[in-house]
């Protein structure tokens, strides 16, 4: 298995697994509380199930950015515009991976010993949740820059590169408008989020089908 094959499958499978685990399996097996305190209690209710779901969710979420990073890294070089943009994108996705690892990985501290200090567990979970806006902010930038690099390079279908740029721009705009209170904006957020996940699947498909 080469880098192109691995990155393509990570981009295609990662988003699907993340939705299945994060939106369906998590809701069924763990549940979602209205407060941080309730969410800590739900995590501690059945530690084995929480650990299993968290492991699957964490790996699937991070695998998405590993896929993006490998696509960008494979094109990273400084002698062309597309190569320079790909270099920047690869660094952004490496940073996202680090933040995502910290955000998802810190939950194991709650499962491992949260019962002894519930207040500390609540702080850990609140801090973990606070990291994810940064993930989406830089994800939007990474998509735009990688999409531009692929568009200029023109070795992968421009459907994939344009899709990356468009959903990246939508997610970027939504981040800038995040403080606005609007039911319409909440709906657009979901469209932007799932559109971003779909753009990864589309990129993975066309990357797999592209010439070496």
Tab-separated table of C-alpha atoms in Angstrom:
chain	number	residue	atom	x	y	z
A	1	UNK	CA	0.000	0.000	0.000
A	2	UNK	CA	1.457	3.352	-1.051
A	3	UNK	CA	0.776	6.840	0.289
A	4	UNK	CA	-1.819	7.613	-2.384
A	5	UNK	CA	-3.847	4.494	-1.626
A	6	UNK	CA	-3.641	4.979	2.141
A	7	UNK	CA	-4.594	8.666	2.028
A	8	UNK	CA	-7.483	7.950	-0.340
A	9	UNK	CA	-9.004	5.251	1.854
A	10	UNK	CA	-8.530	7.303	5.010
A	11	UNK	CA	-10.393	10.193	3.374
A	12	UNK	CA	-13.201	7.941	2.163
A	13	UNK	CA	-13.650	5.727	5.212
A	14	UNK	CA	-12.730	8.221	7.970
A	15	UNK	CA	-15.696	10.606	7.548
A	16	UNK	CA	-18.198	7.751	7.262
A	17	UNK	CA	-16.877	6.056	10.405
A	18	UNK	CA	-16.829	9.375	12.263
A	19	UNK	CA	-20.497	10.028	11.501
A	20	UNK	CA	-21.497	6.475	12.439
A	21	UNK	CA	-19.558	6.577	15.707
A	22	UNK	CA	-19.867	10.238	16.678
A	23	UNK	CA	-23.499	10.832	15.768
A	24	UNK	CA	-25.116	7.403	16.033
A	25	UNK	CA	-23.106	5.005	18.182
A	26	UNK	CA	-22.229	7.687	20.753
A	27	UNK	CA	-25.870	8.741	21.078
A	28	UNK	CA	-27.079	5.149	21.466
A	29	UNK	CA	-24.413	3.781	23.818
A	30	UNK	CA	-23.339	6.861	25.810
A	31	UNK	CA	-25.800	9.675	25.223
A	32	UNK	CA	-25.514	13.453	25.303
A	33	UNK	CA	-26.152	15.539	28.412
A	34	UNK	CA	-27.163	19.171	28.575
A	35	UNK	CA	-24.273	20.178	30.846
A	36	UNK	CA	-20.613	19.264	31.240
A	37	UNK	CA	-21.413	17.611	34.559
A	38	UNK	CA	-24.012	15.362	32.912
A	39	UNK	CA	-21.609	14.432	30.103
A	40	UNK	CA	-18.923	13.432	32.614
A	41	UNK	CA	-21.466	11.241	34.416
A	42	UNK	CA	-22.446	9.589	31.126
A	43	UNK	CA	-18.801	8.830	30.289
A	44	UNK	CA	-18.287	7.248	33.713
A	45	UNK	CA	-21.512	5.255	33.654
A	46	UNK	CA	-19.954	2.423	31.639
A	47	UNK	CA	-16.224	2.932	31.241
A	48	UNK	CA	-15.675	-0.038	28.929
A	49	UNK	CA	-18.260	1.104	26.410
A	50	UNK	CA	-17.083	4.722	26.700
A	51	UNK	CA	-13.481	3.689	26.032
A	52	UNK	CA	-14.474	1.610	23.014
A	53	UNK	CA	-16.648	4.310	21.444
A	54	UNK	CA	-14.080	7.005	22.222
A	55	UNK	CA	-11.316	4.930	20.630
A	56	UNK	CA	-13.299	4.375	17.435
A	57	UNK	CA	-14.424	8.008	17.289
A	58	UNK	CA	-10.955	9.380	17.943
A	59	UNK	CA	-9.255	7.159	15.350
A	60	UNK	CA	-11.877	7.869	12.681
A	61	UNK	CA	-11.762	11.642	13.284
A	62	UNK	CA	-7.971	11.869	13.264
A	63	UNK	CA	-7.686	9.566	10.238
A	64	UNK	CA	-9.482	12.215	8.168
A	65	UNK	CA	-6.697	14.741	8.770
A	66	UNK	CA	-3.976	12.136	8.286
A	67	UNK	CA	-5.505	11.536	4.850
A	68	UNK	CA	-5.536	15.249	4.048
A	69	UNK	CA	-1.993	15.606	5.337
A	70	UNK	CA	-0.688	12.748	3.194
A	71	UNK	CA	-2.330	14.178	0.063
A	72	UNK	CA	-0.779	17.580	0.755
A	73	UNK	CA	2.611	16.191	1.803
A	74	UNK	CA	2.876	14.162	-1.405
A	75	UNK	CA	2.750	17.404	-3.381
A	76	UNK	CA	4.804	19.580	-1.041
A	77	UNK	CA	7.818	21.230	-2.648
A	78	UNK	CA	8.963	24.804	-2.976
A	79	UNK	CA	9.684	25.206	-6.686
A	80	UNK	CA	6.089	25.658	-7.856
A	81	UNK	CA	3.048	27.582	-6.649
A	82	UNK	CA	1.006	24.409	-6.181
A	83	UNK	CA	3.866	22.737	-4.302
A	84	UNK	CA	4.280	25.718	-1.968
A	85	UNK	CA	0.550	25.825	-1.240
A	86	UNK	CA	0.561	22.068	-0.616
A	87	UNK	CA	3.458	22.523	1.824
A	88	UNK	CA	1.471	25.102	3.781
A	89	UNK	CA	-1.611	22.873	3.763
A	90	UNK	CA	0.385	19.882	5.020
A	91	UNK	CA	1.645	21.916	7.995
A	92	UNK	CA	-1.892	23.050	8.802
A	93	UNK	CA	-3.178	19.477	8.816
A	94	UNK	CA	-0.306	18.322	11.025
A	95	UNK	CA	-1.314	21.040	13.489
A	96	UNK	CA	-4.956	19.958	13.296
A	97	UNK	CA	-3.940	16.367	14.050
A	98	UNK	CA	-2.124	17.533	17.186
A	99	UNK	CA	-5.131	19.537	18.396
A	100	UNK	CA	-7.559	16.713	17.570
A	101	UNK	CA	-5.378	14.235	19.455
A	102	UNK	CA	-5.334	16.518	22.486
A	103	UNK	CA	-9.087	17.127	22.275
A	104	UNK	CA	-10.141	13.504	21.955
A	105	UNK	CA	-7.304	11.962	23.954
A	106	UNK	CA	-7.908	14.035	27.079
A	107	UNK	CA	-11.211	12.222	27.589
A	108	UNK	CA	-9.297	9.123	28.661
A	109	UNK	CA	-8.147	11.029	31.720
A	110	UNK	CA	-11.821	11.268	32.702
A	111	UNK	CA	-12.519	7.593	32.076
A	112	UNK	CA	-9.306	6.518	33.794
A	113	UNK	CA	-9.724	8.399	37.042
A	114	UNK	CA	-12.527	10.883	36.804
A	115	UNK	CA	-14.546	9.439	39.659
A	116	UNK	CA	-11.899	10.552	42.160
A	117	UNK	CA	-12.129	14.199	41.101
A	118	UNK	CA	-15.334	15.089	39.321
A	119	UNK	CA	-14.634	18.828	39.269
A	120	UNK	CA	-11.303	18.244	37.538
A	121	UNK	CA	-13.042	15.911	35.065
A	122	UNK	CA	-15.521	18.635	34.210
A	123	UNK	CA	-12.663	21.059	33.547
A	124	UNK	CA	-10.922	18.479	31.340
A	125	UNK	CA	-14.078	17.871	29.300
A	126	UNK	CA	-14.792	21.597	28.984
A	127	UNK	CA	-11.222	22.215	27.806
A	128	UNK	CA	-11.460	19.315	25.354
A	129	UNK	CA	-14.664	20.722	23.860
A	130	UNK	CA	-13.096	24.179	23.627
A	131	UNK	CA	-10.378	22.854	21.303
A	132	UNK	CA	-12.745	21.852	18.518
A	133	UNK	CA	-13.575	25.349	17.210
A	134	UNK	CA	-9.850	25.671	16.445
A	135	UNK	CA	-10.001	22.394	14.522
A	136	UNK	CA	-12.840	23.658	12.314
A	137	UNK	CA	-11.225	27.067	11.817
A	138	UNK	CA	-7.960	25.608	10.548
A	139	UNK	CA	-9.761	22.790	8.717
A	140	UNK	CA	-11.487	25.444	6.598
A	141	UNK	CA	-8.157	27.136	5.869
A	142	UNK	CA	-6.483	23.822	5.087
A	143	UNK	CA	-9.240	22.861	2.654
A	144	UNK	CA	-9.054	26.178	0.827
A	145	UNK	CA	-5.259	26.093	0.508
A	146	UNK	CA	-5.103	22.401	-0.457
A	147	UNK	CA	-7.966	22.902	-2.907
A	148	UNK	CA	-6.096	25.796	-4.526
A	149	UNK	CA	-2.924	23.690	-4.767
A	150	UNK	CA	-4.794	20.800	-6.414
A	151	UNK	CA	-6.651	23.164	-8.755
A	152	UNK	CA	-3.386	24.694	-9.968
A	153	UNK	CA	-1.657	21.309	-10.224
A	154	UNK	CA	-4.643	19.876	-12.137
A	155	UNK	CA	-3.697	16.211	-11.684
A	156	UNK	CA	-6.833	15.369	-9.695
A	157	UNK	CA	-10.316	16.111	-11.026
A	158	UNK	CA	-11.167	19.755	-10.490
A	159	UNK	CA	-14.492	18.622	-9.068
A	160	UNK	CA	-12.563	17.629	-5.945
A	161	UNK	CA	-10.428	20.775	-5.749
A	162	UNK	CA	-13.330	23.188	-6.353
A	163	UNK	CA	-15.466	21.310	-3.821
A	164	UNK	CA	-12.678	21.683	-1.241
A	165	UNK	CA	-12.411	25.418	-1.869
A	166	UNK	CA	-16.184	26.006	-1.752
A	167	UNK	CA	-16.888	24.055	1.452
A	168	UNK	CA	-13.741	25.501	3.003
A	169	UNK	CA	-14.965	29.016	2.246
A	170	UNK	CA	-18.413	28.204	3.672
A	171	UNK	CA	-16.894	26.792	6.867
A	172	UNK	CA	-14.568	29.800	7.132
A	173	UNK	CA	-17.510	32.197	6.803
A	174	UNK	CA	-19.499	30.258	9.395
A	175	UNK	CA	-16.570	30.488	11.807
A	176	UNK	CA	-16.518	34.255	11.351
A	177	UNK	CA	-20.279	34.441	11.995
A	178	UNK	CA	-20.195	31.996	14.901
A	179	UNK	CA	-21.323	34.586	17.448
A	180	UNK	CA	-24.573	35.292	15.617
A	181	UNK	CA	-27.764	33.867	17.115
A	182	UNK	CA	-29.835	32.395	14.296
A	183	UNK	CA	-31.691	29.126	13.672
A	184	UNK	CA	-30.903	29.527	9.978
A	185	UNK	CA	-27.193	29.799	10.784
A	186	UNK	CA	-27.398	26.591	12.834
A	187	UNK	CA	-28.843	24.818	9.811
A	188	UNK	CA	-26.151	26.211	7.532
A	189	UNK	CA	-23.534	25.048	10.070
A	190	UNK	CA	-24.740	21.469	9.631
A	191	UNK	CA	-24.659	21.829	5.851
A	192	UNK	CA	-21.125	23.237	6.043
A	193	UNK	CA	-19.965	20.523	8.432
A	194	UNK	CA	-21.351	17.591	6.459
A	195	UNK	CA	-20.290	19.251	3.214
A	196	UNK	CA	-16.744	19.341	4.564
A	197	UNK	CA	-16.901	15.642	5.424
A	198	UNK	CA	-18.274	14.828	1.966
A	199	UNK	CA	-15.512	16.886	0.326
A	200	UNK	CA	-12.970	14.580	1.967
A	201	UNK	CA	-14.734	11.524	0.558
A	202	UNK	CA	-14.823	13.125	-2.899
A	203	UNK	CA	-11.120	14.001	-2.681
A	204	UNK	CA	-10.265	10.469	-1.581
A	205	UNK	CA	-12.199	8.977	-4.496
A	206	UNK	CA	-10.625	11.160	-7.168
A	207	UNK	CA	-7.180	10.845	-5.581
A	208	UNK	CA	-7.463	7.058	-5.769
A	209	UNK	CA	-8.548	7.249	-9.401
A	210	UNK	CA	-5.870	9.746	-10.436
A	211	UNK	CA	-2.767	8.837	-12.403
A	212	UNK	CA	0.446	8.253	-10.451
